[in-house]
Backbone as JSON, one array per atom type, in Angstrom:
{
  "sequence": "XXXXXXXXXXXXXXXXXXXXXXXXXXXXXXXXXXXXXXXXXXXXXXXXXXXXXXXXXXXXXXXXXXXXXXXXXXXXXXXXXXXXXXXXXXXXXXXXXXXXXXXXXXXXXXXXXX",
  "N": [[5.4, -7.34, -27.89], [2.87, -5.68, -26.2], [3.21, -2.57, -24.62], [2.41, -0.44, -21.91], [2.57, 2.87, -20.75], [2.31, 4.78, -17.97], [1.68, 8.06, -16.72], [1.84, 11.26, -15.0], [1.13, 11.3, -12.36], [1.5, 12.34, -8.88], [2.09, 14.46, -6.01], [-0.63, 15.76, -4.33], [-2.86, 18.06, -2.76], [-5.65, 17.33, -0.59], [-8.76, 17.54, -2.24], [-7.67, 18.53, -4.51], [-6.55, 18.33, -8.0], [-5.58, 16.07, -10.61], [-4.21, 14.98, -13.74], [-3.97, 12.06, -15.38], [-2.05, 10.15, -17.74], [-1.9, 7.63, -20.27], [0.03, 5.85, -22.4], [-0.17, 3.7, -25.08], [1.52, 1.1, -26.68], [0.6, -0.59, -28.6], [-0.93, -1.91, -31.66], [-3.63, -2.07, -31.87], [-5.02, -0.42, -30.2], [-7.17, 1.36, -30.55], [-9.48, -0.15, -30.74], [-9.73, -1.49, -28.43], [-11.21, -2.09, -25.26], [-10.51, -0.14, -22.69], [-9.02, 0.58, -19.44], [-8.64, 2.2, -16.26], [-6.95, 1.37, -13.33], [-6.37, 1.06, -9.79], [-4.04, 0.6, -7.15], [-3.46, 0.12, -3.78], [-1.34, -0.13, -0.87], [-1.9, -3.11, 0.89], [-4.43, -3.39, -0.07], [-6.73, -4.72, -2.45], [-6.19, -4.54, -5.95], [-8.16, -2.27, -7.76], [-10.76, -1.56, -10.17], [-11.13, 1.53, -11.61], [-12.18, 3.18, -13.67], [-13.53, 2.76, -16.95], [-13.36, 2.56, -20.56], [-14.8, 2.36, -23.73], [-13.77, 1.57, -27.12], [-15.04, 3.42, -28.69], [-15.56, 5.43, -26.97], [-17.41, 5.27, -24.88], [-18.06, 5.49, -21.49], [-17.5, 4.14, -18.19], [-17.79, 4.12, -14.62], [-16.41, 3.51, -11.35], [-18.47, 3.53, -8.47], [-17.45, 5.08, -6.42], [-16.02, 7.13, -7.6], [-17.58, 8.48, -9.35], [-18.72, 11.39, -10.95], [-16.54, 12.85, -10.19], [-14.21, 11.96, -11.42], [-12.98, 11.72, -14.78], [-12.78, 9.78, -17.59], [-11.04, 9.47, -20.65], [-10.09, 9.23, -24.13], [-7.69, 9.32, -26.81], [-7.63, 8.1, -29.75], [-6.07, 8.47, -32.0], [-3.65, 9.09, -30.98], [-3.01, 6.94, -29.52], [-3.53, 7.06, -26.77], [-4.73, 7.27, -23.45], [-6.64, 8.94, -20.93], [-7.05, 10.15, -17.55], [-8.85, 12.28, -15.82], [-8.79, 13.6, -12.69], [-10.59, 14.92, -10.15], [-11.28, 16.75, -7.09], [-9.85, 15.17, -5.23], [-9.29, 12.62, -2.76], [-7.75, 11.71, 0.38], [-7.82, 8.93, 0.8], [-7.61, 7.98, -1.73], [-5.06, 7.75, -2.43], [-2.68, 5.97, -4.16], [-1.14, 3.63, -6.45], [-1.65, 4.15, -9.78], [-2.79, 2.45, -12.59], [-2.92, 1.58, -16.08], [-4.7, -0.53, -18.35], [-6.04, -3.11, -20.47], [-9.58, -3.68, -20.15], [-9.94, -6.22, -19.29], [-7.58, -6.8, -18.15], [-5.56, -7.59, -19.92], [-3.03, -6.93, -20.82], [0.51, -6.96, -20.06], [1.26, -5.67, -16.9], [2.07, -2.25, -16.43], [4.44, 0.08, -14.96], [2.95, 1.85, -13.57], [1.64, 4.9, -12.06], [2.34, 6.96, -9.37], [0.02, 8.31, -7.16], [-0.42, 10.6, -4.7], [-2.34, 11.78, -2.15], [-2.4, 14.23, 0.02], [-2.13, 16.47, 2.78]],
  "CA": [[4.59, -7.3, -26.68], [2.34, -4.34, -25.97], [3.59, -1.92, -23.38], [1.71, 0.78, -21.55], [3.36, 3.75, -19.89], [1.47, 5.71, -17.27], [2.36, 9.25, -16.21], [0.97, 12.33, -14.54], [0.9, 11.25, -10.93], [2.26, 13.27, -8.05], [1.55, 14.8, -4.69], [-1.66, 16.78, -4.42], [-3.62, 18.24, -1.53], [-7.06, 16.91, -0.67], [-9.57, 18.47, -3.02], [-6.96, 18.92, -5.71], [-6.79, 17.62, -9.26], [-4.48, 15.55, -11.41], [-4.58, 14.34, -14.99], [-3.09, 10.95, -15.72], [-2.0, 9.74, -19.14], [-1.45, 6.26, -20.54], [0.37, 5.66, -23.8], [-0.21, 2.27, -25.45], [2.39, 0.88, -27.84], [0.01, -1.6, -29.48], [-1.54, -1.52, -32.94], [-5.07, -2.19, -31.85], [-5.53, 0.37, -29.07], [-8.42, 2.05, -30.85], [-10.63, -1.04, -30.63], [-9.72, -2.17, -27.14], [-11.89, -1.54, -24.1], [-9.4, 0.16, -21.78], [-9.44, 0.93, -18.09], [-7.72, 2.64, -15.22], [-7.02, 0.63, -12.08], [-5.48, 1.59, -8.76], [-3.67, -0.35, -6.12], [-2.88, 0.7, -2.57], [-0.8, -1.18, 0.0], [-2.87, -3.81, 1.71], [-5.74, -3.42, -0.7], [-6.79, -5.35, -3.77], [-6.26, -3.61, -7.07], [-9.55, -2.07, -8.16], [-11.04, -0.86, -11.4], [-11.62, 2.88, -11.32], [-12.99, 3.66, -14.78], [-13.26, 2.06, -18.2], [-13.84, 3.29, -21.73], [-14.81, 1.57, -24.95], [-13.04, 2.17, -28.23], [-15.8, 4.55, -29.22], [-15.63, 6.49, -25.98], [-18.43, 5.06, -23.85], [-17.33, 5.38, -20.23], [-18.13, 3.66, -16.96], [-17.01, 4.51, -13.45], [-16.72, 2.97, -10.04], [-19.37, 4.43, -7.75], [-16.7, 5.97, -5.55], [-15.39, 8.24, -8.33], [-18.55, 9.1, -10.25], [-18.9, 12.83, -10.76], [-15.26, 13.51, -9.89], [-13.2, 11.49, -12.38], [-13.41, 11.62, -16.17], [-11.89, 9.0, -18.44], [-11.16, 9.82, -22.07], [-9.04, 8.62, -24.95], [-7.39, 9.88, -28.12], [-7.19, 6.93, -30.49], [-5.03, 8.87, -32.95], [-2.39, 9.17, -30.24], [-2.88, 5.73, -28.67], [-3.41, 7.58, -25.41], [-5.91, 7.35, -22.6], [-6.46, 9.92, -19.87], [-7.95, 10.14, -16.4], [-8.91, 13.55, -15.1], [-9.24, 13.33, -11.33], [-10.89, 16.14, -9.39], [-11.75, 16.56, -5.71], [-9.18, 13.97, -4.75], [-9.38, 12.33, -1.33], [-6.57, 11.0, 0.88], [-7.95, 7.48, 0.63], [-7.35, 7.63, -3.13], [-3.63, 7.56, -2.6], [-2.47, 4.64, -4.72], [-0.5, 3.57, -7.75], [-2.67, 4.06, -10.81], [-2.34, 1.67, -13.73], [-3.86, 1.39, -17.18], [-4.66, -1.86, -18.94], [-7.33, -3.43, -21.06], [-10.54, -3.87, -19.07], [-9.77, -7.6, -18.83], [-6.19, -6.91, -17.69], [-4.9, -8.45, -20.87], [-1.64, -6.54, -21.03], [1.44, -6.97, -18.94], [1.1, -4.43, -16.16], [3.15, -1.29, -16.45], [4.94, 0.52, -13.66], [1.95, 2.68, -12.9], [2.05, 6.24, -11.65], [1.96, 7.15, -7.97], [-0.79, 9.46, -6.77], [-0.45, 10.78, -3.25], [-3.24, 12.86, -1.75], [-2.04, 14.51, 1.4], [-1.86, 17.87, 3.1]],
  "C": [[4.16, -5.86, -26.43], [2.81, -3.83, -24.63], [2.72, -0.69, -23.16], [2.6, 1.56, -20.6], [2.43, 4.8, -19.29], [2.3, 6.89, -16.76], [1.34, 10.23, -15.68], [0.67, 12.32, -13.05], [1.73, 12.27, -10.18], [1.61, 13.46, -6.71], [0.55, 15.94, -4.86], [-2.4, 16.87, -3.1], [-5.03, 17.71, -1.69], [-7.9, 17.99, -1.35], [-8.93, 18.9, -4.32], [-7.25, 18.03, -6.9], [-5.48, 17.14, -9.87], [-5.05, 14.99, -12.7], [-3.54, 13.3, -15.33], [-3.16, 10.65, -17.21], [-1.47, 8.32, -19.24], [-1.2, 6.14, -22.03], [0.52, 4.17, -24.07], [0.61, 2.06, -26.71], [1.77, -0.06, -28.88], [-0.64, -1.03, -30.72], [-3.05, -1.46, -32.87], [-5.73, -1.4, -30.72], [-6.93, 0.89, -29.35], [-9.65, 1.16, -30.71], [-10.72, -1.72, -29.28], [-10.49, -1.37, -26.09], [-10.81, -1.37, -23.03], [-9.92, 0.6, -20.42], [-8.29, 1.48, -17.27], [-8.01, 1.82, -13.97], [-6.16, 1.36, -11.06], [-5.24, 0.53, -7.71], [-2.98, 0.36, -4.98], [-2.35, -0.43, -1.7], [-1.88, -1.8, 0.87], [-4.26, -3.91, 1.12], [-5.65, -4.11, -2.06], [-6.86, -4.28, -4.84], [-7.71, -3.5, -7.54], [-9.66, -1.3, -9.46], [-11.69, 0.47, -11.06], [-12.58, 3.37, -12.4], [-12.6, 2.88, -16.02], [-13.88, 2.82, -19.35], [-13.74, 2.39, -22.95], [-14.0, 2.27, -26.03], [-13.73, 3.4, -28.79], [-16.04, 5.65, -28.2], [-16.72, 6.36, -24.93], [-17.74, 4.72, -22.54], [-18.18, 4.81, -19.11], [-17.2, 3.93, -15.8], [-17.4, 3.7, -12.22], [-17.57, 3.99, -9.3], [-18.59, 5.47, -6.95], [-16.1, 7.18, -6.26], [-16.35, 8.95, -9.26], [-18.73, 10.58, -9.92], [-17.62, 13.58, -10.47], [-14.17, 13.14, -10.9], [-13.82, 11.44, -13.78], [-12.36, 10.87, -16.97], [-12.11, 9.41, -19.89], [-10.01, 9.15, -22.83], [-8.89, 9.39, -26.26], [-6.81, 8.73, -28.94], [-6.09, 7.26, -31.5], [-3.66, 8.91, -32.29], [-2.14, 7.93, -29.39], [-2.75, 6.1, -27.19], [-4.76, 7.63, -24.72], [-5.61, 8.28, -21.44], [-7.42, 9.63, -18.7], [-7.82, 11.48, -15.7], [-9.53, 13.28, -13.74], [-9.4, 14.64, -10.58], [-11.36, 15.78, -7.98], [-11.15, 15.31, -5.09], [-9.23, 13.87, -3.23], [-8.14, 11.57, -0.86], [-6.64, 9.49, 0.67], [-7.76, 7.03, -0.81], [-5.86, 7.59, -3.45], [-3.37, 6.12, -3.03], [-1.55, 4.76, -5.94], [-1.61, 3.32, -8.77], [-2.06, 3.42, -12.06], [-3.38, 1.73, -14.85], [-3.65, -0.01, -17.76], [-5.94, -2.02, -19.76], [-8.29, -3.75, -19.91], [-10.47, -5.3, -18.51], [-8.36, -7.87, -18.34], [-5.36, -7.78, -18.62], [-3.45, -8.13, -21.15], [-0.79, -6.89, -19.83], [1.33, -5.63, -18.22], [2.33, -3.54, -16.29], [3.6, -0.93, -15.04], [3.9, 1.31, -12.87], [2.51, 4.07, -12.59], [1.48, 6.5, -10.26], [1.16, 8.43, -7.8], [-0.85, 9.5, -5.26], [-1.29, 11.99, -2.92], [-3.03, 13.12, -0.27], [-1.81, 16.0, 1.59], [-0.51, 18.01, 3.79]]
}
C-alpha cells in the first residue's frame, strides 16, 4: 500500500514562507498527477495545487502567484513553496493523487499567526 509522508509545516507569521515536502513510497509516482490539499476545522478539504508527472502545474485561484508546486521524480518527492502566507491559510496540508487515490497521510500542520 502506497504511503505518503508530509513534512515542513510549522508556525509562521503572516506574510511568511514555508516549504512543504511530500515523500511517496509508491513505484509509479513519476506518472501520477499529484496534488496538495488542505483542511481546516469546520471547512471542507480543498485542493490547493496540482502537478502532472511532467511538471505542468495548476493552482487554486486563492494561491496563484504565491504558492509554487514542484516535484522531483527521481526522489519520489513533491514540494509546495508557500509565500505571503495568510492567517486564513492555517490548516493541515496533505498530499495525494489529484483524485485522492491514496490513503490519506497524517498531513503537516501549518499555522499562520502573529
